[in-house]
mmCIF file of C-alpha atoms and ligand atoms in Angstrom:
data_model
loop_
_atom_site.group_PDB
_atom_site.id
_atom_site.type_symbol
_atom_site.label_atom_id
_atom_site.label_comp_id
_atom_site.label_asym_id
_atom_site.label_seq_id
_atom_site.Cartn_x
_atom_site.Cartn_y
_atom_site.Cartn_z
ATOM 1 C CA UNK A 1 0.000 0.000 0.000
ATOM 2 C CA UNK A 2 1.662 3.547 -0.843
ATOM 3 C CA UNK A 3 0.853 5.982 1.673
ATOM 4 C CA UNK A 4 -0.176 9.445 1.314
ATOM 5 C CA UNK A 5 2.565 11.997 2.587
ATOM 6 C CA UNK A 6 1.560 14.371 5.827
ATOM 7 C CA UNK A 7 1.602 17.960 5.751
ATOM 8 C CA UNK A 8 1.596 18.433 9.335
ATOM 9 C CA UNK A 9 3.266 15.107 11.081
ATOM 10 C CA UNK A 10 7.110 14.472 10.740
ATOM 11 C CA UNK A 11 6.557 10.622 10.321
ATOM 12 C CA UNK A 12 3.232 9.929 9.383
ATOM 13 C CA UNK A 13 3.574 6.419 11.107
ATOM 14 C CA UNK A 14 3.902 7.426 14.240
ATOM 15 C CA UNK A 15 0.921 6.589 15.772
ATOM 16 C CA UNK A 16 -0.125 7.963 19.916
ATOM 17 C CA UNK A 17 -2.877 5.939 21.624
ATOM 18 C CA UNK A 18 -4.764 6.844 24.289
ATOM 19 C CA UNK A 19 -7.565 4.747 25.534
ATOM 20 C CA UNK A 20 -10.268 6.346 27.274
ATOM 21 C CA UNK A 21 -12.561 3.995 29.726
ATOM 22 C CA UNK A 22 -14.608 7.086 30.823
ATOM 23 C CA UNK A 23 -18.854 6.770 30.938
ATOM 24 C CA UNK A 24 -19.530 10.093 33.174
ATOM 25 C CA UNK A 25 -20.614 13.014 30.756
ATOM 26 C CA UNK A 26 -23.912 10.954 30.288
ATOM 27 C CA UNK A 27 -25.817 8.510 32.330
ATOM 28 C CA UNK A 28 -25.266 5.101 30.541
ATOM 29 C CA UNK A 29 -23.218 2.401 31.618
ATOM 30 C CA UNK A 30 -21.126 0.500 29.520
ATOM 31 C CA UNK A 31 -19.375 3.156 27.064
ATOM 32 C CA UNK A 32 -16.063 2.569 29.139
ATOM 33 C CA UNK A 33 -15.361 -0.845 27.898
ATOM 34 C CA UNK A 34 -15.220 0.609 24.251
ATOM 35 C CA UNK A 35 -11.665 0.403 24.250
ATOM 36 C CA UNK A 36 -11.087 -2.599 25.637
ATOM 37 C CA UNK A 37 -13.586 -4.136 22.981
ATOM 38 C CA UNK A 38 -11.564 -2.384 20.006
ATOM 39 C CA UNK A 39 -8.866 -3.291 21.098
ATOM 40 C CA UNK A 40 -10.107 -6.999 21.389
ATOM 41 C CA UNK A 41 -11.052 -6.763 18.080
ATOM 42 C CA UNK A 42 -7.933 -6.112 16.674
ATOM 43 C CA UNK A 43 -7.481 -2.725 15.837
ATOM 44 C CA UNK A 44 -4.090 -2.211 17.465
ATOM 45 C CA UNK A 45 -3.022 -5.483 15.535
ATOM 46 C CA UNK A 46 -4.915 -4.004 11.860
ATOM 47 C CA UNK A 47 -2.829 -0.803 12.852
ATOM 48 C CA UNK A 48 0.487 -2.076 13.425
ATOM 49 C CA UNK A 49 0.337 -5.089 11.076
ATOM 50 C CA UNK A 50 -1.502 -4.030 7.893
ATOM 51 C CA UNK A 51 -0.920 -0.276 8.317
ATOM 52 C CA UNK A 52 2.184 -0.542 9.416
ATOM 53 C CA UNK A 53 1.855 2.485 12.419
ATOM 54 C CA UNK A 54 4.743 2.191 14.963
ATOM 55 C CA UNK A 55 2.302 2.497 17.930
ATOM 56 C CA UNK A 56 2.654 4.685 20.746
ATOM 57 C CA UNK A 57 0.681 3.478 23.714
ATOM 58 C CA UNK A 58 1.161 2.742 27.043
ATOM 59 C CA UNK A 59 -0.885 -0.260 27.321
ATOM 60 C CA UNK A 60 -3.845 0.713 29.467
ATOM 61 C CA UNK A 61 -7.413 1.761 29.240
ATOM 62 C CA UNK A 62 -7.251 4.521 31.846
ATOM 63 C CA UNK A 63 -10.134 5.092 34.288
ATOM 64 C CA UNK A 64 -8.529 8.252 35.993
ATOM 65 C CA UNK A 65 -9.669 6.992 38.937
ATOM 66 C CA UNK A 66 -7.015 9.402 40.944
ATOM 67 C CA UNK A 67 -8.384 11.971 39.800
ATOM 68 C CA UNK A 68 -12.663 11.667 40.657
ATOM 69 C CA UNK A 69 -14.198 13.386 43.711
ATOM 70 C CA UNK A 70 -15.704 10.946 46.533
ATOM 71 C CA UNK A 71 -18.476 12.949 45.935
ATOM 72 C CA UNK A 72 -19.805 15.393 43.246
ATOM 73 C CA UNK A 73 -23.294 16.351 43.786
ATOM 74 C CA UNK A 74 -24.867 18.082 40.461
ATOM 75 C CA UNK A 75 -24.462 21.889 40.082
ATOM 76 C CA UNK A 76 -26.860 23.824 39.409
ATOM 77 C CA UNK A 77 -26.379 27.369 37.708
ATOM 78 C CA UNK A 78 -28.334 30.480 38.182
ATOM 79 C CA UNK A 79 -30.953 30.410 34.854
ATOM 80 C CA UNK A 80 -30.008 27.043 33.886
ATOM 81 C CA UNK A 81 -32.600 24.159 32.311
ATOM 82 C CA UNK A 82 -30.597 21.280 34.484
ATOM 83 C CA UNK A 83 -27.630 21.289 36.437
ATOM 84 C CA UNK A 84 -24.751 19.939 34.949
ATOM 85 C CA UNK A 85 -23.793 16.283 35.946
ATOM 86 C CA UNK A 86 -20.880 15.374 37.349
ATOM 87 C CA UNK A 87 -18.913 18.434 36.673
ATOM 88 C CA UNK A 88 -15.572 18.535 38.527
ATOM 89 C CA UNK A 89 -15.048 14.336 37.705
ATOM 90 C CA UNK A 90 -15.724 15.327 33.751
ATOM 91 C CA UNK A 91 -13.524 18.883 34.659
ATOM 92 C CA UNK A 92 -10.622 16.723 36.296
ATOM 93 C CA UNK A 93 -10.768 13.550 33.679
ATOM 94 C CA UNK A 94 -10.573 15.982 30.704
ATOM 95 C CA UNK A 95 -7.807 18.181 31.969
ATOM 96 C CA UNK A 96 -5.271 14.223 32.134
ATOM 97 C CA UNK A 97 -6.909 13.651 28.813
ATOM 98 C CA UNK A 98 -5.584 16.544 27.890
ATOM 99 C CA UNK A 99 -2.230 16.359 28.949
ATOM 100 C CA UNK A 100 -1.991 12.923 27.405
ATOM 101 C CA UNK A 101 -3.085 14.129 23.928
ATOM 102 C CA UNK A 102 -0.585 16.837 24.332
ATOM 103 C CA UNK A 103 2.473 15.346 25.280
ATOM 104 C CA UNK A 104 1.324 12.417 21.851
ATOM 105 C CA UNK A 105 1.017 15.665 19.824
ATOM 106 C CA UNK A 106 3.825 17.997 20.896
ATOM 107 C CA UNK A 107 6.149 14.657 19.858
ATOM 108 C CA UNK A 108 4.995 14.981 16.665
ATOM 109 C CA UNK A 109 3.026 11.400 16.521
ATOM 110 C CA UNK A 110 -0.401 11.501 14.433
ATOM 111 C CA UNK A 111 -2.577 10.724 17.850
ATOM 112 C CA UNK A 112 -5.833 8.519 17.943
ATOM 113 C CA UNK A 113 -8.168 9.299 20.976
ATOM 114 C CA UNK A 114 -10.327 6.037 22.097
ATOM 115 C CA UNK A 115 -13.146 7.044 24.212
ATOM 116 C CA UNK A 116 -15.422 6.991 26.568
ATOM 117 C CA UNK A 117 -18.363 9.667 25.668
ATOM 118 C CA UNK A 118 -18.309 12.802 23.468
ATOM 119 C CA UNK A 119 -17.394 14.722 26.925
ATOM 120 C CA UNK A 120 -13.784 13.746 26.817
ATOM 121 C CA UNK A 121 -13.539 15.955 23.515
ATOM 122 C CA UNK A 122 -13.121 18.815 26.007
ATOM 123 C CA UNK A 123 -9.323 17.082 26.306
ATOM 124 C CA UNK A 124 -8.719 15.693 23.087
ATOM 125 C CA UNK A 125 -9.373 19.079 21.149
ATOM 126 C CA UNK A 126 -7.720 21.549 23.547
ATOM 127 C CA UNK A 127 -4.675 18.977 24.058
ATOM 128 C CA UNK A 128 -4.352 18.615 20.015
ATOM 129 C CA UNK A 129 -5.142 22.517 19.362
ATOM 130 C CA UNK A 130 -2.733 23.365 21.937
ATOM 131 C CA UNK A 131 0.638 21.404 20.713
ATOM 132 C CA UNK A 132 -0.362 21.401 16.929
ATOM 133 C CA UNK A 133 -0.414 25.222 17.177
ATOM 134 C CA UNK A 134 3.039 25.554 18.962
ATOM 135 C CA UNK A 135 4.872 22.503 16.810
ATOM 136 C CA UNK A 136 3.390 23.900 13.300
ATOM 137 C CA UNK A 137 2.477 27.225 13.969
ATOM 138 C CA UNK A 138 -1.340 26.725 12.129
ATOM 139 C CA UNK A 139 -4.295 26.359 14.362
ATOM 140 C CA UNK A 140 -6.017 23.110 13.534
ATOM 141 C CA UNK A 141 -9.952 23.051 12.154
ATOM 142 C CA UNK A 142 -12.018 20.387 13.858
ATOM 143 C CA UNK A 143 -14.333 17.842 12.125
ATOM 144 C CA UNK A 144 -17.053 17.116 13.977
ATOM 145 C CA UNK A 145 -19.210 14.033 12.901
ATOM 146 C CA UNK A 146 -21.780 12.941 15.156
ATOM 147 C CA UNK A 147 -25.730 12.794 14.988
ATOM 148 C CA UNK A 148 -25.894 15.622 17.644
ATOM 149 C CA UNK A 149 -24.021 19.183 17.822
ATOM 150 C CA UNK A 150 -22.618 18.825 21.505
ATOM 151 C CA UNK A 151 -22.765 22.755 21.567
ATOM 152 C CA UNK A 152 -25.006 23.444 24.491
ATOM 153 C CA UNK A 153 -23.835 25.581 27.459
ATOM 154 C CA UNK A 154 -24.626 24.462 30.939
ATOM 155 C CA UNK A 155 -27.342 27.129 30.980
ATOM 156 C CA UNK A 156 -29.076 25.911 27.975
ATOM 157 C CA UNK A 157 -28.816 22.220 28.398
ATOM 158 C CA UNK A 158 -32.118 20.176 28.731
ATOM 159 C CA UNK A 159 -30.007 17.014 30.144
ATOM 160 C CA UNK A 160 -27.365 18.442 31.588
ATOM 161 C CA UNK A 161 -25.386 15.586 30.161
ATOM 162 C CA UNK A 162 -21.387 17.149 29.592
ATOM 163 C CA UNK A 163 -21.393 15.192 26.344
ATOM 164 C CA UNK A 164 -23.717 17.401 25.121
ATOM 165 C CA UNK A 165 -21.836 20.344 25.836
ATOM 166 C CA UNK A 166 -17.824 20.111 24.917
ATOM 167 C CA UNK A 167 -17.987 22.279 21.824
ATOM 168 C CA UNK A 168 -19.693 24.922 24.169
ATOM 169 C CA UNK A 169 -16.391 25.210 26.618
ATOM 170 C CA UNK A 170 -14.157 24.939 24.150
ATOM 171 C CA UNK A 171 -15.509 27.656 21.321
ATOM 172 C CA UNK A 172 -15.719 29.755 24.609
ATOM 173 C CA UNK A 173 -19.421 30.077 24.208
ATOM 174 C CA UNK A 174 -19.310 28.906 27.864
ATOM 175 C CA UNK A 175 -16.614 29.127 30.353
ATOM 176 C CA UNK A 176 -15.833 28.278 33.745
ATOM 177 C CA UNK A 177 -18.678 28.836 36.444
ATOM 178 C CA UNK A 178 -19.000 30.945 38.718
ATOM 179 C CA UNK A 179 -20.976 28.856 40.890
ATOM 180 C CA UNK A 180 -17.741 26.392 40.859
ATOM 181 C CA UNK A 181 -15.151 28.570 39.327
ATOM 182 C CA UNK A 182 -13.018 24.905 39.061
ATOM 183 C CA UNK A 183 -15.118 23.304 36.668
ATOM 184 C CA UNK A 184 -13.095 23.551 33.382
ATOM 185 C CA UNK A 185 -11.360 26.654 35.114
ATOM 186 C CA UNK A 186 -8.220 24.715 33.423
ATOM 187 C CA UNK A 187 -8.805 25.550 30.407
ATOM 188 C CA UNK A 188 -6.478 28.278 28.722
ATOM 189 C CA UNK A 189 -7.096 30.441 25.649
ATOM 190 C CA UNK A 190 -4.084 28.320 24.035
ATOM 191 C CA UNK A 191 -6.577 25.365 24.542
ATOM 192 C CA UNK A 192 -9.594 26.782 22.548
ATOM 193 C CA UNK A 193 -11.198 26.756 18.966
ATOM 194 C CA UNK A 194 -12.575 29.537 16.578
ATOM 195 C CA UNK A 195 -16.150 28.600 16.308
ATOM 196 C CA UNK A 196 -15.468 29.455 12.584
ATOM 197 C CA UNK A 197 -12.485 26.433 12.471
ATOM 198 C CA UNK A 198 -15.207 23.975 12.867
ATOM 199 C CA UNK A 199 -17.271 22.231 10.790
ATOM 200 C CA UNK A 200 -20.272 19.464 11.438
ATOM 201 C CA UNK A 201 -21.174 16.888 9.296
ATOM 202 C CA UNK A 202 -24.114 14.604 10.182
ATOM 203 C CA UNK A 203 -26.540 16.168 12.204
ATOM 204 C CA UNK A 204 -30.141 15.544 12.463
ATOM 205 C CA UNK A 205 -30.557 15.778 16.256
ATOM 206 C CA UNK A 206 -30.069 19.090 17.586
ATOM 207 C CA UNK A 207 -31.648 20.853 20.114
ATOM 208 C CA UNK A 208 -33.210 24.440 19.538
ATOM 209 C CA UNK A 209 -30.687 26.514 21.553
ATOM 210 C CA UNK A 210 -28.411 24.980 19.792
ATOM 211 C CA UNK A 211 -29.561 26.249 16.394
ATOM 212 C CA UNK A 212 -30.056 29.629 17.645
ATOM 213 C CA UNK A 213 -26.216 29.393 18.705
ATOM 214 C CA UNK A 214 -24.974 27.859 15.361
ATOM 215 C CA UNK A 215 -27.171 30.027 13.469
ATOM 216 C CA UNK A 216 -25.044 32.826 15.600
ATOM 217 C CA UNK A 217 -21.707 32.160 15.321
ATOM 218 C CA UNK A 218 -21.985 31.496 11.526
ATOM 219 C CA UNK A 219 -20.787 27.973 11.857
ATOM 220 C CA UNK A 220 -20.153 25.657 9.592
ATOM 221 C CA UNK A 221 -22.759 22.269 9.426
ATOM 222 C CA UNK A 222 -23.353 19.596 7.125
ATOM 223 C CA UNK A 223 -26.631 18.109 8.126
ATOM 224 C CA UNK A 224 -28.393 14.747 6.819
ATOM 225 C CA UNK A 225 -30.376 17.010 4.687
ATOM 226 C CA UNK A 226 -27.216 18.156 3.142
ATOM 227 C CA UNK A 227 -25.928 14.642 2.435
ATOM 228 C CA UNK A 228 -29.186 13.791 1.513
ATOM 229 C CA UNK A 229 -29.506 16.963 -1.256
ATOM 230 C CA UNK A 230 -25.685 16.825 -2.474
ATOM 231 C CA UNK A 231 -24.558 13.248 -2.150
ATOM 232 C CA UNK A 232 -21.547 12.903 0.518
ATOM 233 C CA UNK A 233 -19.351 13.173 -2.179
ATOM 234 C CA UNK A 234 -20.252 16.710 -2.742
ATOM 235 C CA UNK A 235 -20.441 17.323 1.020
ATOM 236 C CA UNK A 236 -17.127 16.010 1.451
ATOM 237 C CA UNK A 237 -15.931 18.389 -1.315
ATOM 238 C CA UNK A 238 -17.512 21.526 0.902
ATOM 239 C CA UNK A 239 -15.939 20.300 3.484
ATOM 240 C CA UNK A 240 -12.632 20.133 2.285
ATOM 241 C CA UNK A 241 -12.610 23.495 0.254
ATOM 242 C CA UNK A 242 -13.759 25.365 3.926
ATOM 243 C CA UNK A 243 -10.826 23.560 5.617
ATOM 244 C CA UNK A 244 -8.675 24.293 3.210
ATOM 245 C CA UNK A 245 -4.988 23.659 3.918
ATOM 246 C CA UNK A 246 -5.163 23.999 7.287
ATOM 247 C CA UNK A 247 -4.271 20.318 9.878
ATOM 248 C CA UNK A 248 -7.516 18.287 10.697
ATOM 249 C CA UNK A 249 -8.786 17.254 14.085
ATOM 250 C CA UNK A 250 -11.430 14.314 13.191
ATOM 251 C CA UNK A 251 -13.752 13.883 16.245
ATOM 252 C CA UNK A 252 -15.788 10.974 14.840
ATOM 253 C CA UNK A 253 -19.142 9.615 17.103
ATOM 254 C CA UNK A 254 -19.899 6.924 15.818
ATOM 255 C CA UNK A 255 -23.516 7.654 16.497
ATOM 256 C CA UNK A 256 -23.298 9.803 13.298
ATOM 257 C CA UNK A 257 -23.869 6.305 11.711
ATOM 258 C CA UNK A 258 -27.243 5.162 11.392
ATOM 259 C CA UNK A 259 -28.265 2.162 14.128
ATOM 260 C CA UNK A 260 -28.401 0.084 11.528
ATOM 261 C CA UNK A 261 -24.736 0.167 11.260
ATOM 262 C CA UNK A 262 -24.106 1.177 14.968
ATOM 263 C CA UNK A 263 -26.892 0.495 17.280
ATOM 264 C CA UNK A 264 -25.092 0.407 20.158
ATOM 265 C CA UNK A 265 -24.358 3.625 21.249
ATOM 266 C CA UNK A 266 -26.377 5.655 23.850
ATOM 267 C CA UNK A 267 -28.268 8.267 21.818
ATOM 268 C CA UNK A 268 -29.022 6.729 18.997
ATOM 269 C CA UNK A 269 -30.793 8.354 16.049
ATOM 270 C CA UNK A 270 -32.387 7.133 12.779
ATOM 271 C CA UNK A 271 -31.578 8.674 9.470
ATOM 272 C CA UNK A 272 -27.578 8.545 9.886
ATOM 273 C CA UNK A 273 -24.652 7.787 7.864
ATOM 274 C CA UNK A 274 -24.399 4.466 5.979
ATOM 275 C CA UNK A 275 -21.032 2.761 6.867
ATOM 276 C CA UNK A 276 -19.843 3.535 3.687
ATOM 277 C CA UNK A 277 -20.786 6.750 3.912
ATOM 278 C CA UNK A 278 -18.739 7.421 7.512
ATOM 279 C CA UNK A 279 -15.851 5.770 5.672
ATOM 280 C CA UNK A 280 -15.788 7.674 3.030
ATOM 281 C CA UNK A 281 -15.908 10.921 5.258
ATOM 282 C CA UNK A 282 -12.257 9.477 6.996
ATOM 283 C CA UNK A 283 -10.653 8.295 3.394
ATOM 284 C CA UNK A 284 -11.214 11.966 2.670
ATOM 285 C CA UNK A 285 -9.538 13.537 5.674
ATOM 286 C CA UNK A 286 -7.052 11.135 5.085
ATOM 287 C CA UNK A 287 -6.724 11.981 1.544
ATOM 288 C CA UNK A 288 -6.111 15.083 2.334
ATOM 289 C CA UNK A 289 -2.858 14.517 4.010
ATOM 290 C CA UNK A 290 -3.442 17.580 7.195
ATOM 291 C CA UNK A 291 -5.015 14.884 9.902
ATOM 292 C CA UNK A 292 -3.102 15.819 13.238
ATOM 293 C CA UNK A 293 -5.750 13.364 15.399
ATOM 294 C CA UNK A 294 -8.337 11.966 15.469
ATOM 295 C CA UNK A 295 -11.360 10.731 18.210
ATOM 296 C CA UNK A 296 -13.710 7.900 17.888
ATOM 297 C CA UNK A 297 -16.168 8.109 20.511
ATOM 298 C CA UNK A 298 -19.534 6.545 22.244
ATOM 299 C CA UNK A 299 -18.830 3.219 20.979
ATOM 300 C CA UNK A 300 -21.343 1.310 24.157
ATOM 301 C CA UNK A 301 -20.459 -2.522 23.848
ATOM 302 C CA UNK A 302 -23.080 -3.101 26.737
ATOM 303 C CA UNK A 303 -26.281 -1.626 24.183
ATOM 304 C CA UNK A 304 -27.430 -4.706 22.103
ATOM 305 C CA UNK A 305 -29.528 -2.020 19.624
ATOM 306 C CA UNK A 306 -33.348 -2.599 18.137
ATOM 307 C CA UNK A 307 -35.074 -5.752 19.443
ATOM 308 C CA UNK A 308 -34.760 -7.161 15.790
ATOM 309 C CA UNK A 309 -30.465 -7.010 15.670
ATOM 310 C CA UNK A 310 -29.436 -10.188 17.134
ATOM 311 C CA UNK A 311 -28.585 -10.466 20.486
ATOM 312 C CA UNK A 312 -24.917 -9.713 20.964
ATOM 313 C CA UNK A 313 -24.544 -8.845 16.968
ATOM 314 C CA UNK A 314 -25.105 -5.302 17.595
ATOM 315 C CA UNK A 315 -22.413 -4.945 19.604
ATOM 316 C CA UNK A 316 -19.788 -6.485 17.515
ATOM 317 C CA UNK A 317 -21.298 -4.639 14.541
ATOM 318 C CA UNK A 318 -20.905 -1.276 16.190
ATOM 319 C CA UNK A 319 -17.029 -2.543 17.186
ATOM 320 C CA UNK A 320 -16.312 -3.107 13.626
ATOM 321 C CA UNK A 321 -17.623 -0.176 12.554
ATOM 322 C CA UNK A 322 -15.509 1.907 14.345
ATOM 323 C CA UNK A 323 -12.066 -0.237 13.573
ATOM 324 C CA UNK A 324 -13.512 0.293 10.126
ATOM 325 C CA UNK A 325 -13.581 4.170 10.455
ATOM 326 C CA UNK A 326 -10.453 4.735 12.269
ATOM 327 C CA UNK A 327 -8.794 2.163 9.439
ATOM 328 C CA UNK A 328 -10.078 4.584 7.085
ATOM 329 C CA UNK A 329 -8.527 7.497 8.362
ATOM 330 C CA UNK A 330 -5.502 6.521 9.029
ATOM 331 C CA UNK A 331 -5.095 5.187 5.350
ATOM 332 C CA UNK A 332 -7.096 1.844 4.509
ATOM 333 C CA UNK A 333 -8.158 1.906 0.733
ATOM 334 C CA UNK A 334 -10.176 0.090 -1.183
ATOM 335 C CA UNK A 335 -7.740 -0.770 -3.765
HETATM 336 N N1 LIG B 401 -22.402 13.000 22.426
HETATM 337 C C1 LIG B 401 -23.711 12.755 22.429
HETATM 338 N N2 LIG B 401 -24.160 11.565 22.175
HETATM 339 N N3 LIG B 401 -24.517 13.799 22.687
HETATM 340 C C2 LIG B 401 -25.941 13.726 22.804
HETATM 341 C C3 LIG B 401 -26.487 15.019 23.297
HETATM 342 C C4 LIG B 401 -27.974 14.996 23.400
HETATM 343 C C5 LIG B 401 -28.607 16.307 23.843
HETATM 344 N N4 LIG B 401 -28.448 17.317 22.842
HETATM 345 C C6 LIG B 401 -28.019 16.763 25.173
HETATM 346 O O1 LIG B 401 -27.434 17.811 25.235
HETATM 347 O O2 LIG B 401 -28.152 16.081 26.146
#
């Protein structure tokens, strides 16, 4: 297999795990053991072997356990829907993720995030922006591909589920607050994204605040009703033309896929991506040569999916879907 030269990454086969066993930004068990079960699958193995990365990992799935409060009752902020859930574990979990993703980065390794829920996003993106911005002096863009925009601040939240909120903390939309000043007080300006530097692709599930705030900030989203008018083809053409030459952060959910593909995941939504479809989104950010890192995230090995998917076969379904996507993007081709 030739392999397609990196814009950004000194030697495009270095490759920086991290492996993310972390469930607390929503309320379903069972999204920890995702990267354990990729793992089991082979994906390190598909990687190394037929890839040919020189992996980087240090050969756990970390629970952060060291760094959880005993106790962290929910906090509730003046004007706010719900109070956010487990706040200073998701604040204290994100800020290691972070420095993992970082210290991956700033060596120059191409660095694959497995999680846990969309909340740990809050690390992987202000880690990668962080160090990609110092080593290469450009600020990365970040594709976001998931079913749901993960934009809502803690005030506007319905759930107060953190997974639906990274994007909020780290476009700035939302900061640290002031009824717990700690809560993702960590995070620096050196750590966070121009709502203009992102772009969705995906969506079909997202709440009405957060319209209002993409409508906004002007930013950038492919919906289903996009790939559905242009063909993902097209879309992925859009895509690339806003990004332009600029390195790529690819933060995939694999919830963007529809459950027939990848039923088990927590918030599942009909009307998604086709496998092929997801695929063909990371052989395109691939393609392009400028990916700096990538997430794959919500991957719940414990949700079997619709009554009529086999017992046990949507889990292994929604396990090889991801391998599949995260071979894609790191440079599986069809031919
Ligand atoms: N990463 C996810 N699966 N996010 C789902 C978010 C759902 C909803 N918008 C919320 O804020 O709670």
């Amino acid at each position: 297999m030739t392999s397609t030269p990196s814009n950004y990454l000194p030697d495009p086969k270095q490759l920086g795990i991290v492996a993310v066993g972390f469930s607390l930004g929503q309320g379903k068990i069972g999204v920890d053991a995702a990267p354990k079960a990729l793992i089991e699958a082979g994906l390190f193995t598909q990687l190394s072997d037929d890839l040919d990365f020189t992996i980087h990992h240090d050969g756990k799935v970390h629970d952060y356990c060291s760094v959880i409060p005993s106790s962290d009752p929910p906090l509730h902020i003046a004007g706010g829907k719900a109070p956010m859930l487990n706040p200073r574990t998701v604040s204290n979990v994100t800020r290691e993720i972070s420095k993992q993703v970082y210290t991956q980065a700033a060596a120059g390794r191409l660095v694959l995030t497995l999680g846990g829920d969309h909340s740990i996003a809050v690390g992987t993106v202000s880690g990668i922006h962080k160090a990609v911005t110092e080593r290469t002096g450009q600020e990365p863009y970040v594709i976001w591909v998931d079913a749901h925009a993960d934009i809502n601040t803690p005030i506007v939240s319905g759930s107060g589920n953190i997974h639906g909120m990274p994007l909020a903390f780290l476009t700035n939309l939302a900061s640290a607050p002031k009824e717990d000043p700690e809560v993702f007080g960590w995070l620096e300006n050196t750590h966070k994204i121009d709502p203009k530097k992102l772009v969705y692709i995906g969506l079909r599930d997202v709440d009405k605040a957060e319209k209002k705030i993409l409508r906004e900030h002007g930013i950038k989203a492919f919906s289903m009703h996009d790939v559905d008018r242009w063909g993902i083809g097209r879309v992925m053409d859009m895509v690339m033309e806003y990004v332009g030459n600029a390195p790529i952060h690819l933060s995939f959910d694999v919830d963007a896929l529809d459950p027939l593909w990848a039923p088990s995941t927590g918030t599942p939504v009909r009307g998604g991506l086709t496998l092929r479809e997801g695929d063909f989104i990371c052989e395109c950010v691939h393609a392009s040569g400028n990916l700096v890192a990538m997430d794959l995230v919500e991957v719940n090995p414990h949700i079997e999916g619709e009554p009529q998917i086999v017992q046990g076969l949507g889990a292994q379904e929604t396990v090889r879907a991801g391998c599949s996507l995260v071979r894609c993007a790191l440079g599986e081709s069809l031919l």
